[in-house]
Each structure stands twice: as structure tokens, then as C-alpha cells.
Amino acid sequence: MLTMNVSAQESAGFLRLGVGARALGMGGAYTAVADDVNALSWNPAGLSRLSKRELGFMHAELIAGARYDVVGYAHPLGFGTLAGGAAYLTQGTIEGRDAAGRLTGGFSAHDSALTLGYAAKVQDMRLGATMKVLQSRIADVSAQTAAFDLGAQYELASFGPGKPMLGLSVLNVGPGLKFQQQRSPLPLTVGAGLGYRLPPGMIVALDVKNHPNAKDTEVSVGTEYALLSGFAIRAGYGSARAASAAQGAATALNGFSAGFGLKTLGYTLDYSITPFGELGNVQRFSLGARF
């Protein structure tokens, strides 16, 4: 089954895949700079940055034929921003084998999540939270659970030519998924991020995320540069993705990602690509509309 350097002891590993071609094009360094509907997955506090309603959709072609689709909607109100989203990961047909390694036929597996979030600005601090219902199915066995996320963002005083931002998040807090008689923990993630906006239209970001249940820590760095008002290029690096890619074959591009974004008349199109060595490339497409 598809994993992204997730411990075998964790369940719902798809929650570590990341959402949004823009964020993944920046290597996943998005905790401090999240400011669109995809903040629902990275740091719910970023939802409070929206001044208009936003509808977003992502399609990802992952390794081993897996596909990941996500849709989200955020609605700013006078007292904050409400948002909801749905995610679905399908891994196609997987070969089944018995204890002796003999083929026993194929089976399918999929994961899904329904999320509801809220964020608001409280004085100088942005705070957000989400609740989500998760389901995972392997062949004819399924499990369900609920989890929540918490996030915060804070803009520091201007430093030099730009403005630094801090972000904190605690994601996937819940009891885990129980298949038959065995319960596995969710991919609990404690993240901290630093972002820096530079004129004219450049962002650099750094994230450090710890996964207590998997006993690992990942570091992500990324940048975005708006060459024109409607066109931006992005690049990033994520240590967790480098480790996942190395399971296939070590190459100079392991862990790196790149992408671009187009924006016009309130609509956005984003694309990112992440090489995974002999396992292939992960490509993501995102569409968005603000109105």
C-alpha cells in the first residue's frame, strides 16, 4: 500500500500526503504562510486570512497508481471563517498474497476524510481548529474514527525589507483507527513554521514537523516568487519526501519539488511535481476560485 515514509504502526497515512499544488510546490513549508482554503489541511488558522469565499479542488497522481482528490470551500463571515472539505484516496487494485507468498487475488483499498473548520483573528493572533471524520477500507474490512486539528499564526514586526510570520499547528489528534481487534494511532503531527514575505511578491518559508507516533521529524523549506501579478514559480525541499523517494532509488532530485501558479479574474491554476526516483513522479493539479 502507498506510504509516504509513514511508520507501519500508524494508520490513515494519507493525512501526511499534503493538500494543494501550491503548498507542495513549496516543499510543504506552509504552516506559517497558509492563506487559502488548503489551510484546512496545513494550519486552520490560515483560513482567517481569506477576505472572499474560496472553492478549491486538487487532483494528485501518486506513486503505484494511487490517486488523491480533495475539494474544499471556505466562507468568510463577520466573526471568522467557516470551511469544509472532503478528501478521497484510492489505491486501485493491490495484489494479495498468503503466508507463503503465493498470489491470492487482488483487493482494493481507499481512505476518506470529511473536515469542518473555523478560524478567526483574535487581536494580533490568528487561531483555527478543525474536526474531521476519517474512514479507511482495506478489502472488506473498514474502520472509522474522528480527529481534530489546532493552529495559530502570528505576524511579527517588520524586519528588514519584509515581514516575518510564525505558525504553529497540532494535527490529527484522535484515538486512531481500529481494524478488527487492533487499533493503530493516527499520524499525529506537531509543526512549527517561519515565513518571510519580501517585496515584490517573494515568500521564503521553513517548516519543522515532528511525528511522535512515528518517531521521526521532517524539515521542509520552500519559496515562491511572483514574476508577474498573475504568474508565480515555486520550489522546495522536504526531508520526509526525500526519505520516501530513497526507498525506490537515491537520486539528486530526491525530496525536491517545483511548480507554478496562474491567477486571473479570481481563478487560480497551480501545478507541482515531486520526483520519487524509480517509483516515478508525483504530480498535483489544483484549481481555485475566489468570489
mmCIF file of C-alpha atoms in Angstrom:
data_model
loop_
_atom_site.group_PDB
_atom_site.id
_atom_site.type_symbol
_atom_site.label_atom_id
_atom_site.label_comp_id
_atom_site.label_asym_id
_atom_site.label_seq_id
_atom_site.Cartn_x
_atom_site.Cartn_y
_atom_site.Cartn_z
ATOM 1 C CA MET A 1 0.000 0.000 0.000
ATOM 2 C CA LEU A 2 1.013 3.603 -0.543
ATOM 3 C CA THR A 3 3.101 5.136 2.216
ATOM 4 C CA MET A 4 4.982 8.401 2.467
ATOM 5 C CA ASN A 5 7.687 7.417 4.948
ATOM 6 C CA VAL A 6 4.956 6.677 7.495
ATOM 7 C CA SER A 7 5.583 4.230 10.304
ATOM 8 C CA ALA A 8 3.895 0.867 9.861
ATOM 9 C CA GLN A 9 2.368 1.452 13.295
ATOM 10 C CA GLU A 10 0.382 4.463 12.056
ATOM 11 C CA SER A 11 -2.987 4.423 10.341
ATOM 12 C CA ALA A 12 -4.514 6.961 7.919
ATOM 13 C CA GLY A 13 -1.092 7.720 6.458
ATOM 14 C CA PHE A 14 -2.772 9.679 3.651
ATOM 15 C CA LEU A 15 -3.126 12.564 6.117
ATOM 16 C CA ARG A 16 0.599 13.186 5.623
ATOM 17 C CA LEU A 17 0.368 13.468 1.853
ATOM 18 C CA GLY A 18 -0.382 17.201 1.871
ATOM 19 C CA VAL A 19 -3.063 19.154 0.012
ATOM 20 C CA GLY A 20 -2.674 21.809 -2.681
ATOM 21 C CA ALA A 21 -0.217 22.071 -5.564
ATOM 22 C CA ARG A 22 0.943 25.460 -4.301
ATOM 23 C CA ALA A 23 1.889 24.150 -0.860
ATOM 24 C CA LEU A 24 3.577 21.009 -2.221
ATOM 25 C CA GLY A 25 5.431 23.039 -4.843
ATOM 26 C CA MET A 26 6.986 24.846 -1.872
ATOM 27 C CA GLY A 27 8.113 21.562 -0.359
ATOM 28 C CA GLY A 28 5.308 21.517 2.208
ATOM 29 C CA ALA A 29 6.688 24.556 4.075
ATOM 30 C CA TYR A 30 3.223 26.021 4.582
ATOM 31 C CA THR A 31 2.459 26.208 8.312
ATOM 32 C CA ALA A 32 3.234 29.919 8.650
ATOM 33 C CA VAL A 33 2.199 31.143 5.182
ATOM 34 C CA ALA A 34 -1.046 29.207 4.575
ATOM 35 C CA ASP A 35 -3.623 31.750 3.407
ATOM 36 C CA ASP A 36 -6.093 29.838 1.211
ATOM 37 C CA VAL A 37 -8.696 27.091 1.526
ATOM 38 C CA ASN A 38 -5.906 24.483 1.740
ATOM 39 C CA ALA A 39 -5.033 25.899 5.162
ATOM 40 C CA LEU A 40 -7.770 23.493 6.259
ATOM 41 C CA SER A 41 -5.163 20.717 5.961
ATOM 42 C CA TRP A 42 -1.932 22.537 6.945
ATOM 43 C CA ASN A 43 -2.836 25.101 9.579
ATOM 44 C CA PRO A 44 -6.516 26.008 10.093
ATOM 45 C CA ALA A 45 -5.550 29.447 11.447
ATOM 46 C CA GLY A 46 -4.683 30.488 7.879
ATOM 47 C CA LEU A 47 -8.370 30.352 6.923
ATOM 48 C CA SER A 48 -8.842 33.660 8.738
ATOM 49 C CA ARG A 49 -6.710 35.368 6.074
ATOM 50 C CA LEU A 50 -9.418 34.928 3.462
ATOM 51 C CA SER A 51 -11.446 38.019 2.634
ATOM 52 C CA LYS A 52 -13.511 36.293 -0.078
ATOM 53 C CA ARG A 53 -15.246 32.946 -0.437
ATOM 54 C CA GLU A 54 -12.987 30.319 -1.950
ATOM 55 C CA LEU A 55 -13.642 26.997 -3.655
ATOM 56 C CA GLY A 56 -10.690 24.721 -4.297
ATOM 57 C CA PHE A 57 -10.058 21.327 -5.889
ATOM 58 C CA MET A 58 -6.904 19.199 -6.122
ATOM 59 C CA HIS A 59 -6.142 16.063 -8.111
ATOM 60 C CA ALA A 60 -2.895 14.188 -7.476
ATOM 61 C CA GLU A 61 -1.369 11.316 -9.451
ATOM 62 C CA LEU A 62 0.682 9.489 -6.843
ATOM 63 C CA ILE A 63 3.085 6.569 -6.995
ATOM 64 C CA ALA A 64 1.941 2.974 -7.576
ATOM 65 C CA GLY A 65 -1.147 4.184 -9.456
ATOM 66 C CA ALA A 66 -2.769 5.812 -6.435
ATOM 67 C CA ARG A 67 -4.923 8.912 -6.860
ATOM 68 C CA TYR A 68 -5.819 11.574 -4.343
ATOM 69 C CA ASP A 69 -8.697 14.029 -4.801
ATOM 70 C CA VAL A 70 -9.616 16.857 -2.436
ATOM 71 C CA VAL A 71 -12.291 19.546 -2.554
ATOM 72 C CA GLY A 72 -12.676 22.419 -0.079
ATOM 73 C CA TYR A 73 -14.796 25.512 0.465
ATOM 74 C CA ALA A 74 -14.157 28.470 2.781
ATOM 75 C CA HIS A 75 -16.671 31.208 3.636
ATOM 76 C CA PRO A 76 -15.524 34.350 5.489
ATOM 77 C CA LEU A 77 -18.070 35.785 7.924
ATOM 78 C CA GLY A 78 -18.065 38.821 10.138
ATOM 79 C CA PHE A 79 -16.891 36.738 13.101
ATOM 80 C CA GLY A 80 -14.378 34.478 11.347
ATOM 81 C CA THR A 81 -14.158 31.949 8.506
ATOM 82 C CA LEU A 82 -16.009 28.651 8.203
ATOM 83 C CA ALA A 83 -14.656 25.951 5.916
ATOM 84 C CA GLY A 84 -15.377 22.386 4.916
ATOM 85 C CA GLY A 85 -13.601 19.791 2.836
ATOM 86 C CA ALA A 86 -13.626 16.213 1.597
ATOM 87 C CA ALA A 87 -10.679 14.028 0.615
ATOM 88 C CA TYR A 88 -10.572 10.633 -1.082
ATOM 89 C CA LEU A 89 -7.539 8.431 -1.738
ATOM 90 C CA THR A 90 -7.844 5.332 -3.895
ATOM 91 C CA GLN A 91 -5.020 2.857 -4.303
ATOM 92 C CA GLY A 92 -6.513 0.788 -7.096
ATOM 93 C CA THR A 93 -6.052 -2.965 -7.122
ATOM 94 C CA ILE A 94 -3.441 -4.405 -4.752
ATOM 95 C CA GLU A 95 -2.030 -7.918 -5.071
ATOM 96 C CA GLY A 96 -2.923 -10.230 -2.209
ATOM 97 C CA ARG A 97 -0.538 -12.966 -1.053
ATOM 98 C CA ASP A 98 -0.742 -15.702 1.564
ATOM 99 C CA ALA A 99 1.855 -16.520 4.234
ATOM 100 C CA ALA A 100 3.894 -18.460 1.673
ATOM 101 C CA GLY A 101 3.959 -15.526 -0.749
ATOM 102 C CA ARG A 102 1.537 -17.068 -3.244
ATOM 103 C CA LEU A 103 -0.900 -14.804 -5.079
ATOM 104 C CA THR A 104 -4.423 -14.956 -3.674
ATOM 105 C CA GLY A 105 -6.061 -12.381 -5.929
ATOM 106 C CA GLY A 106 -6.363 -8.621 -5.835
ATOM 107 C CA PHE A 107 -8.160 -6.325 -3.448
ATOM 108 C CA SER A 108 -8.833 -2.596 -3.253
ATOM 109 C CA ALA A 109 -8.123 -0.011 -0.578
ATOM 110 C CA HIS A 110 -9.232 3.555 -0.053
ATOM 111 C CA ASP A 111 -9.250 6.290 2.568
ATOM 112 C CA SER A 112 -11.527 9.295 3.012
ATOM 113 C CA ALA A 113 -11.919 12.311 5.263
ATOM 114 C CA LEU A 114 -14.656 14.877 5.868
ATOM 115 C CA THR A 115 -13.460 18.074 7.559
ATOM 116 C CA LEU A 116 -15.157 21.093 9.115
ATOM 117 C CA GLY A 117 -13.058 24.060 10.277
ATOM 118 C CA TYR A 118 -13.289 27.524 11.775
ATOM 119 C CA ALA A 119 -10.723 30.311 12.171
ATOM 120 C CA ALA A 120 -10.709 33.884 13.413
ATOM 121 C CA LYS A 121 -8.313 36.704 14.179
ATOM 122 C CA VAL A 122 -8.114 37.440 17.910
ATOM 123 C CA GLN A 123 -6.252 40.716 18.423
ATOM 124 C CA ASP A 124 -2.871 40.080 16.733
ATOM 125 C CA MET A 125 -3.192 36.294 16.716
ATOM 126 C CA ARG A 126 -4.932 34.078 14.174
ATOM 127 C CA LEU A 127 -6.433 30.903 15.644
ATOM 128 C CA GLY A 128 -8.149 27.966 13.986
ATOM 129 C CA ALA A 129 -9.472 24.468 14.605
ATOM 130 C CA THR A 130 -10.942 21.604 12.578
ATOM 131 C CA MET A 131 -12.895 18.446 13.284
ATOM 132 C CA LYS A 132 -12.743 15.545 10.849
ATOM 133 C CA VAL A 133 -14.267 12.132 10.347
ATOM 134 C CA LEU A 134 -11.937 9.522 8.847
ATOM 135 C CA GLN A 135 -12.635 6.202 7.188
ATOM 136 C CA SER A 136 -10.221 3.605 5.868
ATOM 137 C CA ARG A 137 -11.116 0.424 3.992
ATOM 138 C CA ILE A 138 -8.862 -2.491 3.040
ATOM 139 C CA ALA A 139 -10.664 -5.188 1.046
ATOM 140 C CA ASP A 140 -13.848 -5.906 3.027
ATOM 141 C CA VAL A 141 -12.533 -4.535 6.350
ATOM 142 C CA SER A 142 -13.133 -0.915 7.330
ATOM 143 C CA ALA A 143 -12.540 1.396 10.281
ATOM 144 C CA GLN A 144 -13.755 4.860 11.249
ATOM 145 C CA THR A 145 -12.661 7.482 13.736
ATOM 146 C CA ALA A 146 -12.716 11.213 14.444
ATOM 147 C CA ALA A 147 -9.854 13.660 14.968
ATOM 148 C CA PHE A 148 -9.173 17.366 15.346
ATOM 149 C CA ASP A 149 -6.515 19.938 14.421
ATOM 150 C CA LEU A 150 -5.440 23.178 16.096
ATOM 151 C CA GLY A 151 -3.423 26.012 14.592
ATOM 152 C CA ALA A 152 -2.112 29.516 15.181
ATOM 153 C CA GLN A 153 -0.371 32.194 13.114
ATOM 154 C CA TYR A 154 1.264 35.407 14.239
ATOM 155 C CA GLU A 155 2.782 38.236 12.229
ATOM 156 C CA LEU A 156 5.920 39.699 13.758
ATOM 157 C CA ALA A 157 7.027 43.292 13.446
ATOM 158 C CA SER A 158 8.627 44.123 10.120
ATOM 159 C CA PHE A 159 12.247 43.037 9.898
ATOM 160 C CA GLY A 160 14.407 44.409 7.124
ATOM 161 C CA PRO A 161 12.562 44.787 3.824
ATOM 162 C CA GLY A 162 9.912 42.165 4.638
ATOM 163 C CA LYS A 163 7.549 40.845 7.271
ATOM 164 C CA PRO A 164 8.164 37.564 9.152
ATOM 165 C CA MET A 165 5.349 35.230 10.189
ATOM 166 C CA LEU A 166 5.180 32.397 12.703
ATOM 167 C CA GLY A 167 2.918 29.368 12.531
ATOM 168 C CA LEU A 168 2.135 26.528 14.931
ATOM 169 C CA SER A 169 -0.076 23.502 14.368
ATOM 170 C CA VAL A 170 -1.089 20.250 16.035
ATOM 171 C CA LEU A 171 -2.707 17.914 13.524
ATOM 172 C CA ASN A 172 -4.513 14.569 13.637
ATOM 173 C CA VAL A 173 -5.282 14.383 17.341
ATOM 174 C CA GLY A 174 -7.553 11.394 17.836
ATOM 175 C CA PRO A 175 -7.894 7.797 19.027
ATOM 176 C CA GLY A 176 -6.688 6.153 15.816
ATOM 177 C CA LEU A 177 -8.297 3.558 13.548
ATOM 178 C CA LYS A 178 -9.265 0.122 14.797
ATOM 179 C CA PHE A 179 -9.194 -2.719 12.270
ATOM 180 C CA GLN A 180 -10.813 -5.797 13.772
ATOM 181 C CA GLN A 181 -9.120 -6.057 17.195
ATOM 182 C CA GLN A 182 -6.078 -3.881 16.542
ATOM 183 C CA ARG A 183 -6.015 -0.095 16.909
ATOM 184 C CA SER A 184 -3.281 1.974 15.226
ATOM 185 C CA PRO A 185 -2.596 5.641 16.063
ATOM 186 C CA LEU A 186 -3.121 8.472 13.623
ATOM 187 C CA PRO A 187 -0.117 10.366 12.175
ATOM 188 C CA LEU A 188 -0.034 12.944 14.955
ATOM 189 C CA THR A 189 1.926 15.979 13.748
ATOM 190 C CA VAL A 190 3.302 18.886 15.767
ATOM 191 C CA GLY A 191 4.542 21.593 13.424
ATOM 192 C CA ALA A 192 6.228 24.977 13.631
ATOM 193 C CA GLY A 193 6.853 27.254 10.696
ATOM 194 C CA LEU A 194 8.541 30.522 9.838
ATOM 195 C CA GLY A 195 7.667 32.555 6.760
ATOM 196 C CA TYR A 196 9.074 35.766 5.367
ATOM 197 C CA ARG A 197 7.341 37.909 2.744
ATOM 198 C CA LEU A 198 9.643 40.066 0.674
ATOM 199 C CA PRO A 199 8.634 42.710 -1.850
ATOM 200 C CA PRO A 200 7.857 42.430 -4.664
ATOM 201 C CA GLY A 201 5.953 39.135 -4.286
ATOM 202 C CA MET A 202 8.515 36.730 -2.854
ATOM 203 C CA ILE A 203 7.960 34.281 0.024
ATOM 204 C CA VAL A 204 10.516 32.065 1.741
ATOM 205 C CA ALA A 205 9.393 29.529 4.329
ATOM 206 C CA LEU A 206 10.722 26.909 6.728
ATOM 207 C CA ASP A 207 8.775 24.152 8.491
ATOM 208 C CA VAL A 208 9.781 21.633 11.143
ATOM 209 C CA LYS A 209 7.261 18.865 11.836
ATOM 210 C CA ASN A 210 7.565 16.169 14.473
ATOM 211 C CA HIS A 211 5.583 12.925 14.290
ATOM 212 C CA PRO A 212 5.602 11.457 17.826
ATOM 213 C CA ASN A 213 3.837 8.208 16.915
ATOM 214 C CA ALA A 214 6.213 7.512 14.014
ATOM 215 C CA LYS A 215 9.191 8.821 15.995
ATOM 216 C CA ASP A 216 10.512 10.988 13.166
ATOM 217 C CA THR A 217 10.972 14.651 12.331
ATOM 218 C CA GLU A 218 10.838 16.279 8.914
ATOM 219 C CA VAL A 219 12.189 19.614 7.727
ATOM 220 C CA SER A 220 10.776 21.484 4.735
ATOM 221 C CA VAL A 221 11.962 24.655 3.016
ATOM 222 C CA GLY A 222 10.300 26.437 0.147
ATOM 223 C CA THR A 223 9.988 29.616 -1.830
ATOM 224 C CA GLU A 224 7.514 31.332 -4.113
ATOM 225 C CA TYR A 225 8.237 34.210 -6.453
ATOM 226 C CA ALA A 226 5.593 36.131 -8.363
ATOM 227 C CA LEU A 227 7.304 37.021 -11.619
ATOM 228 C CA LEU A 228 4.139 38.832 -12.718
ATOM 229 C CA SER A 229 0.890 39.682 -10.965
ATOM 230 C CA GLY A 230 -0.721 36.549 -12.412
ATOM 231 C CA PHE A 231 2.208 34.107 -12.599
ATOM 232 C CA ALA A 232 4.360 32.594 -9.854
ATOM 233 C CA ILE A 233 7.082 29.936 -9.749
ATOM 234 C CA ARG A 234 7.833 27.744 -6.733
ATOM 235 C CA ALA A 235 10.472 25.352 -5.462
ATOM 236 C CA GLY A 236 11.035 23.450 -2.251
ATOM 237 C CA TYR A 237 12.607 20.540 -0.435
ATOM 238 C CA GLY A 238 11.135 18.124 2.113
ATOM 239 C CA SER A 239 13.240 15.655 4.064
ATOM 240 C CA ALA A 240 10.350 13.212 4.548
ATOM 241 C CA ARG A 241 9.752 13.030 0.801
ATOM 242 C CA ALA A 242 13.478 12.566 0.239
ATOM 243 C CA ALA A 243 13.406 9.540 2.537
ATOM 244 C CA SER A 244 10.328 8.112 0.781
ATOM 245 C CA ALA A 245 11.902 8.569 -2.653
ATOM 246 C CA ALA A 246 15.119 6.902 -1.496
ATOM 247 C CA GLN A 247 13.129 3.700 -0.918
ATOM 248 C CA GLY A 248 12.983 3.442 -4.717
ATOM 249 C CA ALA A 249 16.414 4.779 -5.676
ATOM 250 C CA ALA A 250 18.603 7.591 -4.437
ATOM 251 C CA THR A 251 18.859 10.426 -6.963
ATOM 252 C CA ALA A 252 19.989 14.028 -6.805
ATOM 253 C CA LEU A 253 16.351 15.166 -7.012
ATOM 254 C CA ASN A 254 15.011 13.176 -4.054
ATOM 255 C CA GLY A 255 12.985 15.456 -1.798
ATOM 256 C CA PHE A 256 12.871 18.394 -4.191
ATOM 257 C CA SER A 257 9.681 19.787 -5.675
ATOM 258 C CA ALA A 258 8.790 22.538 -8.109
ATOM 259 C CA GLY A 259 5.714 24.128 -9.588
ATOM 260 C CA PHE A 260 3.977 27.186 -10.887
ATOM 261 C CA GLY A 261 0.737 29.078 -10.476
ATOM 262 C CA LEU A 262 -1.515 31.114 -12.752
ATOM 263 C CA LYS A 263 -4.048 33.618 -11.480
ATOM 264 C CA THR A 264 -6.618 35.679 -13.369
ATOM 265 C CA LEU A 265 -10.067 37.144 -12.702
ATOM 266 C CA GLY A 266 -10.320 35.406 -9.330
ATOM 267 C CA TYR A 267 -9.392 31.969 -10.697
ATOM 268 C CA THR A 268 -6.187 30.057 -9.992
ATOM 269 C CA LEU A 269 -4.437 27.080 -11.551
ATOM 270 C CA ASP A 270 -1.494 25.504 -9.724
ATOM 271 C CA TYR A 271 0.784 22.628 -10.645
ATOM 272 C CA SER A 272 3.569 20.846 -8.798
ATOM 273 C CA ILE A 273 5.832 17.865 -9.404
ATOM 274 C CA THR A 274 7.845 15.831 -6.926
ATOM 275 C CA PRO A 275 10.317 13.206 -8.228
ATOM 276 C CA PHE A 276 10.350 9.855 -6.399
ATOM 277 C CA GLY A 277 13.260 8.131 -8.101
ATOM 278 C CA GLU A 278 12.402 4.792 -9.716
ATOM 279 C CA LEU A 279 8.953 4.990 -8.106
ATOM 280 C CA GLY A 280 8.034 7.754 -10.563
ATOM 281 C CA ASN A 281 6.885 11.351 -10.173
ATOM 282 C CA VAL A 282 4.027 12.718 -8.094
ATOM 283 C CA GLN A 283 2.069 15.379 -9.961
ATOM 284 C CA ARG A 284 -0.607 17.607 -8.476
ATOM 285 C CA PHE A 285 -3.092 19.949 -10.111
ATOM 286 C CA SER A 286 -5.157 22.461 -8.161
ATOM 287 C CA LEU A 287 -7.978 24.724 -9.285
ATOM 288 C CA GLY A 288 -9.380 27.556 -7.213
ATOM 289 C CA ALA A 289 -11.952 30.312 -7.423
ATOM 290 C CA ARG A 290 -12.453 33.335 -5.163
ATOM 291 C CA PHE A 291 -15.704 35.236 -5.340
#
